[in-house]
Structures are given as C-alpha cells and as structure tokens.
C-alpha cells in the first residue's frame, strides 16, 4: 500500500479519520530515554529507527495519520547543542521521511502530518501550557517560518499546527501558513473553556476558521472533559471539520518532567464529539496504540 492517494481534506469530507497517539509515551514504552530538553527530538537525532518503530506501531494499530517527531525540533534549541542549521534542517526532513516510510508500509491508506509545535515546546519549560511568551506576532512568525519551510520541503501531506496555547501564536502560524499555501490543521490546547493563555475560545477558533489553508481545527493535549465544550464552541464559528486528540487527563509538571495522572481515566464520549463535528480523532500524550485501536472501532456512546 502506498501513502494516501488523495488529500486529507477530501477524506474528512467523507467521514472520520483516526489519528495516531502520543509519540513520547510510545518511545518510552520502547525503552527510549526522553530526558533533557529535546524530548522526542533527541530520539529522532540519536535513534531514528526507534521513531520509525513507533510510527509502525501506530499504523498497525489502525492510525490513518502519522505525526512526525518534529514537535520539539527548533533551530535555536539545536544550535545551543552544537547543531548547525543544515543539520537541523536534515533532522526535520528525517522526521517526515521516517513517518512516510511507515505510511508506505501500512496495509491501509495513511497520511503524514508534519508536527509544528508551539514556541513554548522548544523552551522545554512547560510554557506551551501557558502561552503569552512576551514575543510579538512578528517575532513568533520569524521563529516558526524556517521550520515550516523545512518540513514542507520534505513533502508531508499536511502540517499539524498543534498544542497552540493562545491566539497570538495562532495568528503567527497562520501568517506563515498563508505564505506557503499548504494545507494544515490547527489545534489549541485548552482548559476550563478557554485557551491555555486564558483567551476566549470562540475568538481563537474564529481566527483559524478564516484561514483557507486550515482544513480542520480543534483541540489537543487537554483533559478529555474539555473536548466537547470546545468542539461545540468551534462549531458555532465554523463549518470546517473539527478535530480532537486529548491526553488521558494527566497534567504535565515541568519542574519534575513528569505527568501527574488523574485518579481514574475519564471516558471518551467520541459519539458526542462526532455529533459536534469532529472528523479527525486520535490521542495525544499517554495515549498508546491500544487507545488508537479502540478509536478505529467506531464512536463510543456519549
């Protein structure tokens, strides 16, 4: 089976597409060391075959979209560790190539999404869950532009502008996206009915809804309980397909570099998410291949 034969936007118009799960937890399950500020990018640089194996595990679990290990790859962060721009560009290209290889080996159609994480992810201090970095929209665009261009040069099917904590960063990403004309989804990380920076969700979603290159918008890396209210808000400002890929309800502790898990895993009422307009559904941190397989069995009641 080759990679998906048509654009992801067309598949979303026909029905639900299942995303993969968290790359970090799968790499950890494979015995990889994710310590340090580069996180999964460290494995991409040092053990690329482990990244390939993680992608393959998700494809075998039924994922129809594989997300690259580029979330935390930034030119500045890698320069501080002795990598020049050429080496970092090659690393971004490697991330797309590894996901593409797993997609081409799958027994079903699979799209490759190039992950573009927020500015805060590269800082590795948990600030992607706060936003408001003190940078202007123009400065944020200047940060994102080189890696977006590098990722697109490697030929992914779509960009995943993900875990965006505030509308300022969304505006910057959308400005860069408009320069490229490439298709993308944009996904906010949310809590309590607002973006992580505290901005109103309706305004944040409306910003992305106006961008013609955005093929879907929604939420990721949030508590499952926050998904449905966010999707309902998004549906009030756009007719575009929506997306949801929460974590398991855990909270990231940047000081210790660990997740604080919930007392019990919250239910995923995916049927209700689907009714609200979600057409791209998967898992984020701490959701593994078994969770993806469960999603391929169809919407759960709710």
CSV table of C-alpha atoms in Angstrom, one decimal:
chain,number,residue,atom,x,y,z
A,1,UNK,CA,0.0,0.0,0.0
A,2,UNK,CA,1.3,3.4,-0.9
A,3,UNK,CA,0.6,6.6,1.0
A,4,UNK,CA,-2.8,8.1,0.9
A,5,UNK,CA,-3.8,8.7,-2.7
A,6,UNK,CA,-5.8,11.9,-2.1
A,7,UNK,CA,-5.8,14.9,0.2
A,8,UNK,CA,-6.7,14.6,3.8
A,9,UNK,CA,-9.4,17.3,3.4
A,10,UNK,CA,-11.2,15.0,1.0
A,11,UNK,CA,-11.2,12.1,3.4
A,12,UNK,CA,-12.5,14.4,6.2
A,13,UNK,CA,-15.4,15.4,3.9
A,14,UNK,CA,-16.3,11.7,3.6
A,15,UNK,CA,-16.0,10.6,7.2
A,16,UNK,CA,-13.9,10.2,10.3
A,17,UNK,CA,-10.2,9.8,10.1
A,18,UNK,CA,-8.2,8.3,13.0
A,19,UNK,CA,-5.0,9.9,14.2
A,20,UNK,CA,-2.1,8.2,16.0
A,21,UNK,CA,-1.4,8.6,19.7
A,22,UNK,CA,1.4,10.1,21.8
A,23,UNK,CA,4.8,9.6,20.3
A,24,UNK,CA,6.6,10.3,23.6
A,25,UNK,CA,4.8,7.5,25.5
A,26,UNK,CA,5.3,5.0,22.7
A,27,UNK,CA,9.0,5.8,22.6
A,28,UNK,CA,9.2,5.5,26.4
A,29,UNK,CA,7.5,2.1,26.1
A,30,UNK,CA,10.2,1.0,23.6
A,31,UNK,CA,12.8,1.9,26.2
A,32,UNK,CA,14.0,5.2,24.8
A,33,UNK,CA,15.5,7.9,27.1
A,34,UNK,CA,13.5,11.1,26.7
A,35,UNK,CA,15.3,13.1,29.4
A,36,UNK,CA,16.6,16.5,28.6
A,37,UNK,CA,15.2,19.5,26.8
A,38,UNK,CA,14.9,17.9,23.4
A,39,UNK,CA,12.4,15.2,24.4
A,40,UNK,CA,11.3,13.1,21.4
A,41,UNK,CA,13.6,15.2,19.2
A,42,UNK,CA,16.6,13.6,21.0
A,43,UNK,CA,15.4,10.2,19.9
A,44,UNK,CA,14.9,11.5,16.3
A,45,UNK,CA,18.5,12.7,16.3
A,46,UNK,CA,20.1,9.7,18.1
A,47,UNK,CA,17.9,6.7,17.5
A,48,UNK,CA,15.8,7.3,14.3
A,49,UNK,CA,14.9,3.6,14.0
A,50,UNK,CA,13.1,3.8,17.3
A,51,UNK,CA,11.0,6.7,15.8
A,52,UNK,CA,10.3,4.5,12.8
A,53,UNK,CA,9.2,1.6,15.1
A,54,UNK,CA,6.8,3.9,17.0
A,55,UNK,CA,5.2,5.1,13.7
A,56,UNK,CA,4.9,1.5,12.6
A,57,UNK,CA,3.2,0.5,15.9
A,58,UNK,CA,0.6,3.2,15.4
A,59,UNK,CA,0.0,2.3,11.8
A,60,UNK,CA,-0.5,-1.3,12.8
A,61,UNK,CA,-2.9,-0.2,15.5
A,62,UNK,CA,-5.1,1.4,12.7
A,63,UNK,CA,-4.0,5.0,12.7
A,64,UNK,CA,-4.7,6.7,9.4
A,65,UNK,CA,-2.5,9.7,10.2
A,66,UNK,CA,1.1,9.5,11.4
A,67,UNK,CA,2.5,12.7,13.1
A,68,UNK,CA,6.2,13.4,12.7
A,69,UNK,CA,8.7,13.7,15.6
A,70,UNK,CA,9.4,17.3,14.9
A,71,UNK,CA,7.2,18.9,17.6
A,72,UNK,CA,10.2,20.0,19.7
A,73,UNK,CA,12.7,20.5,16.9
A,74,UNK,CA,13.8,24.1,16.7
A,75,UNK,CA,16.8,25.8,15.1
A,76,UNK,CA,17.7,27.7,18.3
A,77,UNK,CA,17.4,24.8,20.6
A,78,UNK,CA,19.6,22.6,18.4
A,79,UNK,CA,22.1,25.4,17.8
A,80,UNK,CA,22.6,25.6,21.5
A,81,UNK,CA,23.6,21.9,21.4
A,82,UNK,CA,26.1,22.2,18.6
A,83,UNK,CA,23.9,21.5,15.6
A,84,UNK,CA,24.2,24.0,12.7
A,85,UNK,CA,21.2,25.0,10.6
A,86,UNK,CA,21.9,22.5,7.9
A,87,UNK,CA,22.0,19.6,10.4
A,88,UNK,CA,18.7,20.8,12.0
A,89,UNK,CA,17.0,21.0,8.6
A,90,UNK,CA,18.2,17.5,7.8
A,91,UNK,CA,16.7,16.4,11.1
A,92,UNK,CA,13.3,17.9,10.2
A,93,UNK,CA,13.5,16.1,6.8
A,94,UNK,CA,14.3,12.9,8.6
A,95,UNK,CA,11.2,13.2,10.7
A,96,UNK,CA,9.0,13.3,7.6
A,97,UNK,CA,10.9,10.5,5.9
A,98,UNK,CA,10.5,8.2,8.8
A,99,UNK,CA,6.8,8.7,9.0
A,100,UNK,CA,6.4,8.4,5.3
A,101,UNK,CA,8.3,5.1,5.4
A,102,UNK,CA,5.9,3.7,8.0
A,103,UNK,CA,2.9,5.0,6.0
A,104,UNK,CA,4.1,3.4,2.8
A,105,UNK,CA,4.4,0.0,4.6
A,106,UNK,CA,0.9,0.1,6.1
A,107,UNK,CA,-1.9,-2.1,4.9
A,108,UNK,CA,-4.3,0.9,4.6
A,109,UNK,CA,-4.1,4.5,3.4
A,110,UNK,CA,-2.0,6.7,5.8
A,111,UNK,CA,-1.4,10.4,5.7
A,112,UNK,CA,1.8,12.0,7.1
A,113,UNK,CA,1.3,15.1,9.2
A,114,UNK,CA,4.4,17.3,9.9
A,115,UNK,CA,4.2,18.4,13.5
A,116,UNK,CA,4.8,22.1,14.2
A,117,UNK,CA,4.8,22.5,18.0
A,118,UNK,CA,4.4,25.9,19.7
A,119,UNK,CA,7.3,28.1,20.7
A,120,UNK,CA,6.9,27.0,24.3
A,121,UNK,CA,7.6,23.4,23.4
A,122,UNK,CA,11.1,24.3,22.2
A,123,UNK,CA,11.8,26.1,25.5
A,124,UNK,CA,11.1,22.8,27.3
A,125,UNK,CA,9.8,24.6,30.4
A,126,UNK,CA,6.1,23.8,30.2
A,127,UNK,CA,5.2,27.3,28.8
A,128,UNK,CA,3.3,25.7,25.9
A,129,UNK,CA,0.6,25.2,28.6
A,130,UNK,CA,0.7,28.9,29.5
A,131,UNK,CA,1.4,30.9,26.3
A,132,UNK,CA,2.0,34.6,26.4
A,133,UNK,CA,5.7,34.3,25.9
A,134,UNK,CA,6.3,38.1,25.7
A,135,UNK,CA,7.0,37.9,22.0
A,136,UNK,CA,5.2,39.8,19.2
A,137,UNK,CA,3.3,38.0,16.5
A,138,UNK,CA,6.0,39.0,14.0
A,139,UNK,CA,8.7,37.5,16.3
A,140,UNK,CA,6.7,34.3,16.6
A,141,UNK,CA,6.3,34.1,12.9
A,142,UNK,CA,10.0,34.6,12.4
A,143,UNK,CA,10.6,31.7,14.8
A,144,UNK,CA,8.2,29.3,13.0
A,145,UNK,CA,8.9,30.2,9.4
A,146,UNK,CA,12.2,28.3,8.9
A,147,UNK,CA,11.0,25.0,10.3
A,148,UNK,CA,7.7,25.2,8.5
A,149,UNK,CA,9.6,25.7,5.2
A,150,UNK,CA,11.9,22.9,6.0
A,151,UNK,CA,9.1,20.5,6.8
A,152,UNK,CA,7.2,21.3,3.7
A,153,UNK,CA,10.3,20.8,1.6
A,154,UNK,CA,10.3,17.1,2.8
A,155,UNK,CA,6.8,16.5,1.4
A,156,UNK,CA,4.3,15.8,4.1
A,157,UNK,CA,0.6,15.6,3.3
A,158,UNK,CA,-0.4,18.2,5.8
A,159,UNK,CA,1.0,20.4,8.6
A,160,UNK,CA,-0.1,19.8,12.2
A,161,UNK,CA,-0.1,23.2,13.9
A,162,UNK,CA,-0.6,21.7,17.3
A,163,UNK,CA,-0.8,22.4,21.1
A,164,UNK,CA,-1.2,26.2,20.4
A,165,UNK,CA,-1.8,27.9,23.7
A,166,UNK,CA,-3.0,31.4,22.6
A,167,UNK,CA,-4.4,33.3,19.6
A,168,UNK,CA,-1.2,35.4,19.2
A,169,UNK,CA,0.8,32.3,18.3
A,170,UNK,CA,-2.1,31.1,16.1
A,171,UNK,CA,-2.0,34.4,14.3
A,172,UNK,CA,1.7,34.0,13.7
A,173,UNK,CA,1.4,30.4,12.5
A,174,UNK,CA,-1.5,31.3,10.2
A,175,UNK,CA,0.6,34.2,8.7
A,176,UNK,CA,3.4,31.8,7.9
A,177,UNK,CA,0.9,29.2,6.5
A,178,UNK,CA,-0.6,31.8,4.2
A,179,UNK,CA,2.8,32.4,2.7
A,180,UNK,CA,3.1,28.7,1.8
A,181,UNK,CA,-0.5,27.8,0.7
A,182,UNK,CA,0.0,24.4,2.3
A,183,UNK,CA,-2.9,22.6,4.0
A,184,UNK,CA,-2.8,22.3,7.8
A,185,UNK,CA,-4.9,21.7,10.8
A,186,UNK,CA,-4.7,24.0,13.8
A,187,UNK,CA,-5.2,22.7,17.3
A,188,UNK,CA,-5.4,24.6,20.5
A,189,UNK,CA,-4.6,23.3,24.0
A,190,UNK,CA,-7.4,24.3,26.3
A,191,UNK,CA,-8.6,24.2,29.9
A,192,UNK,CA,-11.8,25.3,31.5
A,193,UNK,CA,-13.4,26.6,28.3
A,194,UNK,CA,-10.6,28.9,27.3
A,195,UNK,CA,-7.2,28.6,25.6
A,196,UNK,CA,-4.3,27.9,28.0
A,197,UNK,CA,-3.4,31.6,27.9
A,198,UNK,CA,-7.0,32.4,29.1
A,199,UNK,CA,-8.3,33.7,25.7
A,200,UNK,CA,-12.0,33.1,24.8
A,201,UNK,CA,-12.3,30.0,22.6
A,202,UNK,CA,-14.8,31.5,20.2
A,203,UNK,CA,-12.4,34.2,19.2
A,204,UNK,CA,-9.5,31.8,19.0
A,205,UNK,CA,-11.4,29.4,16.7
A,206,UNK,CA,-12.8,32.2,14.6
A,207,UNK,CA,-9.2,33.3,13.8
A,208,UNK,CA,-8.3,29.9,12.4
A,209,UNK,CA,-11.7,29.5,10.7
A,210,UNK,CA,-10.9,32.4,8.4
A,211,UNK,CA,-7.8,30.8,7.0
A,212,UNK,CA,-8.4,29.0,3.8
A,213,UNK,CA,-5.5,26.6,4.2
A,214,UNK,CA,-6.8,25.3,7.5
A,215,UNK,CA,-8.6,22.1,6.7
A,216,UNK,CA,-9.7,21.3,10.3
A,217,UNK,CA,-9.5,22.9,13.7
A,218,UNK,CA,-10.0,21.8,17.3
A,219,UNK,CA,-8.1,20.8,20.4
A,220,UNK,CA,-5.4,18.5,21.6
A,221,UNK,CA,-3.3,17.7,24.7
A,222,UNK,CA,-6.1,18.6,27.0
A,223,UNK,CA,-8.3,16.8,29.5
A,224,UNK,CA,-10.9,14.7,27.7
A,225,UNK,CA,-13.6,16.5,29.7
A,226,UNK,CA,-12.7,19.8,28.0
A,227,UNK,CA,-13.1,18.4,24.5
A,228,UNK,CA,-16.9,18.5,23.9
A,229,UNK,CA,-17.5,22.1,25.2
A,230,UNK,CA,-14.6,23.3,23.0
A,231,UNK,CA,-15.9,21.5,19.9
A,232,UNK,CA,-19.4,22.9,20.5
A,233,UNK,CA,-17.8,26.4,20.6
A,234,UNK,CA,-15.8,25.8,17.5
A,235,UNK,CA,-18.9,24.5,15.7
A,236,UNK,CA,-20.6,27.9,16.5
A,237,UNK,CA,-18.0,29.8,14.4
A,238,UNK,CA,-17.1,27.4,11.6
A,239,UNK,CA,-18.4,24.7,9.3
A,240,UNK,CA,-15.0,23.2,8.8
A,241,UNK,CA,-14.3,19.7,10.1
A,242,UNK,CA,-13.2,19.6,13.7
A,243,UNK,CA,-10.6,17.6,15.5
A,244,UNK,CA,-9.9,16.2,18.9
A,245,UNK,CA,-6.9,14.4,20.3
A,246,UNK,CA,-6.7,14.8,24.1
A,247,UNK,CA,-4.4,13.2,26.5
A,248,UNK,CA,-5.6,10.9,29.3
A,249,UNK,CA,-6.3,13.8,31.7
A,250,UNK,CA,-2.8,13.9,33.2
A,251,UNK,CA,-1.2,17.3,34.0
A,252,UNK,CA,2.4,18.0,32.9
A,253,UNK,CA,4.8,19.0,35.8
A,254,UNK,CA,7.6,20.9,34.0
A,255,UNK,CA,9.6,21.1,37.2
A,256,UNK,CA,10.0,17.3,37.5
A,257,UNK,CA,9.5,16.5,33.8
A,258,UNK,CA,6.7,14.0,34.7
A,259,UNK,CA,3.0,13.6,34.2
A,260,UNK,CA,0.6,13.8,37.2
A,261,UNK,CA,-2.1,11.3,36.3
A,262,UNK,CA,-5.8,11.6,37.2
A,263,UNK,CA,-7.3,9.3,39.8
A,264,UNK,CA,-9.2,7.5,37.1
A,265,UNK,CA,-9.2,7.8,33.3
A,266,UNK,CA,-12.0,9.9,32.1
A,267,UNK,CA,-14.4,8.4,29.5
A,268,UNK,CA,-14.1,9.5,25.9
A,269,UNK,CA,-17.6,10.1,24.5
A,270,UNK,CA,-16.5,10.1,20.9
A,271,UNK,CA,-20.0,9.7,19.6
A,272,UNK,CA,-20.8,13.1,21.1
A,273,UNK,CA,-17.6,14.5,19.7
A,274,UNK,CA,-18.6,13.2,16.3
A,275,UNK,CA,-22.0,14.8,16.6
A,276,UNK,CA,-20.4,18.1,17.4
A,277,UNK,CA,-18.4,17.9,14.1
A,278,UNK,CA,-15.2,16.1,15.0
A,279,UNK,CA,-13.9,14.2,11.9
A,280,UNK,CA,-10.2,13.8,12.9
A,281,UNK,CA,-9.9,12.0,16.3
A,282,UNK,CA,-6.9,10.5,18.0
A,283,UNK,CA,-4.8,10.6,21.1
A,284,UNK,CA,-2.1,12.9,22.5
A,285,UNK,CA,0.3,12.3,25.4
A,286,UNK,CA,-0.1,9.0,27.3
A,287,UNK,CA,-2.5,7.5,24.6
A,288,UNK,CA,-0.8,4.5,23.0
A,289,UNK,CA,-1.6,2.1,20.2
A,290,UNK,CA,-4.3,0.3,22.2
A,291,UNK,CA,-6.2,3.5,22.6
A,292,UNK,CA,-5.9,4.2,18.8
A,293,UNK,CA,-7.2,0.7,18.0
A,294,UNK,CA,-10.2,1.4,20.3
A,295,UNK,CA,-10.9,4.5,18.2
A,296,UNK,CA,-10.9,2.5,15.0
A,297,UNK,CA,-13.9,0.5,16.3
A,298,UNK,CA,-16.2,3.5,16.0
A,299,UNK,CA,-17.6,6.2,18.2
A,300,UNK,CA,-18.3,5.4,21.8
A,301,UNK,CA,-21.6,6.4,23.4
A,302,UNK,CA,-21.9,9.8,24.8
